Amino acid sequence: LHRAAPEPFAILESDITIDSFIKLFGTGYTGAAVVNKDGALVGSFSSTDLKGIALHDSFLQLLMPIR
């Protein structure tokens, strides 16, 4: 029995952080690949990143691009 792998979920490094969290949680994924405009992998993004922002009181980072 072979199952098809789920489509990978990716966000652009230029996407605004808060918008990326909304997209992430809307899909049900807990993490996403971060890609550049050419589609090359440049990092990862997860719900843990939101926890880090909250712990360090860096809420302005939510209004900035991911990378």
mmCIF file of C-alpha atoms in Angstrom:
data_model
loop_
_atom_site.group_PDB
_atom_site.id
_atom_site.type_symbol
_atom_site.label_atom_id
_atom_site.label_comp_id
_atom_site.label_asym_id
_atom_site.label_seq_id
_atom_site.Cartn_x
_atom_site.Cartn_y
_atom_site.Cartn_z
ATOM 1 C CA LEU A 1 0.000 0.000 0.000
ATOM 2 C CA HIS A 2 1.512 3.284 -1.120
ATOM 3 C CA ARG A 3 0.197 6.623 -0.005
ATOM 4 C CA ALA A 4 0.953 9.819 -1.821
ATOM 5 C CA ALA A 5 3.119 12.175 0.183
ATOM 6 C CA PRO A 6 1.308 15.350 1.247
ATOM 7 C CA GLU A 7 2.113 18.490 -0.663
ATOM 8 C CA PRO A 8 4.866 20.445 1.086
ATOM 9 C CA PHE A 9 3.788 23.758 2.564
ATOM 10 C CA ALA A 10 6.096 26.686 1.864
ATOM 11 C CA ILE A 11 6.083 30.409 2.510
ATOM 12 C CA LEU A 12 8.207 33.115 0.929
ATOM 13 C CA GLU A 13 11.006 34.677 2.940
ATOM 14 C CA SER A 14 9.532 38.081 2.033
ATOM 15 C CA ASP A 15 6.101 37.237 3.558
ATOM 16 C CA ILE A 16 5.124 39.207 6.655
ATOM 17 C CA THR A 17 5.544 37.089 9.791
ATOM 18 C CA ILE A 18 2.008 37.467 11.173
ATOM 19 C CA ASP A 19 0.517 36.640 7.755
ATOM 20 C CA SER A 20 2.687 33.533 7.625
ATOM 21 C CA PHE A 21 1.430 32.370 11.033
ATOM 22 C CA ILE A 22 -2.156 32.844 9.865
ATOM 23 C CA LYS A 23 -1.461 30.780 6.713
ATOM 24 C CA LEU A 24 0.354 28.121 8.724
ATOM 25 C CA PHE A 25 -2.396 27.608 11.289
ATOM 26 C CA GLY A 26 -5.079 27.805 8.609
ATOM 27 C CA THR A 27 -3.591 24.788 6.848
ATOM 28 C CA GLY A 28 -3.259 22.669 9.975
ATOM 29 C CA TYR A 29 0.488 22.269 9.505
ATOM 30 C CA THR A 30 2.840 22.940 12.418
ATOM 31 C CA GLY A 31 5.752 24.009 10.248
ATOM 32 C CA ALA A 32 6.660 25.202 6.783
ATOM 33 C CA ALA A 33 9.599 25.506 4.465
ATOM 34 C CA VAL A 34 10.798 29.068 3.846
ATOM 35 C CA VAL A 35 11.796 29.649 0.230
ATOM 36 C CA ASN A 36 13.212 32.569 -1.718
ATOM 37 C CA LYS A 37 11.654 34.039 -4.859
ATOM 38 C CA ASP A 38 13.339 31.322 -6.938
ATOM 39 C CA GLY A 39 11.822 28.556 -4.804
ATOM 40 C CA ALA A 40 15.112 27.581 -3.145
ATOM 41 C CA LEU A 41 14.918 26.496 0.479
ATOM 42 C CA VAL A 42 16.373 29.144 2.814
ATOM 43 C CA GLY A 43 14.983 28.076 6.186
ATOM 44 C CA SER A 44 12.052 26.775 8.171
ATOM 45 C CA PHE A 45 9.205 28.318 10.114
ATOM 46 C CA SER A 46 7.103 26.750 12.848
ATOM 47 C CA SER A 47 4.744 27.411 15.719
ATOM 48 C CA THR A 48 7.793 27.381 18.001
ATOM 49 C CA ASP A 49 8.933 30.604 16.341
ATOM 50 C CA LEU A 50 5.798 32.330 17.641
ATOM 51 C CA LYS A 51 6.632 31.139 21.147
ATOM 52 C CA GLY A 52 10.117 32.646 20.791
ATOM 53 C CA ILE A 53 8.672 35.988 19.726
ATOM 54 C CA ALA A 54 6.334 36.007 22.742
ATOM 55 C CA LEU A 55 9.069 35.026 25.206
ATOM 56 C CA HIS A 56 11.330 37.850 24.070
ATOM 57 C CA ASP A 57 8.613 40.517 23.797
ATOM 58 C CA SER A 58 9.583 41.138 20.175
ATOM 59 C CA PHE A 59 6.056 41.572 18.890
ATOM 60 C CA LEU A 60 7.152 44.158 16.292
ATOM 61 C CA GLN A 61 8.856 41.261 14.534
ATOM 62 C CA LEU A 62 5.370 40.023 13.617
ATOM 63 C CA LEU A 63 5.064 42.994 11.230
ATOM 64 C CA MET A 64 8.357 42.283 9.464
ATOM 65 C CA PRO A 65 9.243 39.815 6.700
ATOM 66 C CA ILE A 66 10.129 36.284 7.802
ATOM 67 C CA ARG A 67 13.741 36.717 6.853
#
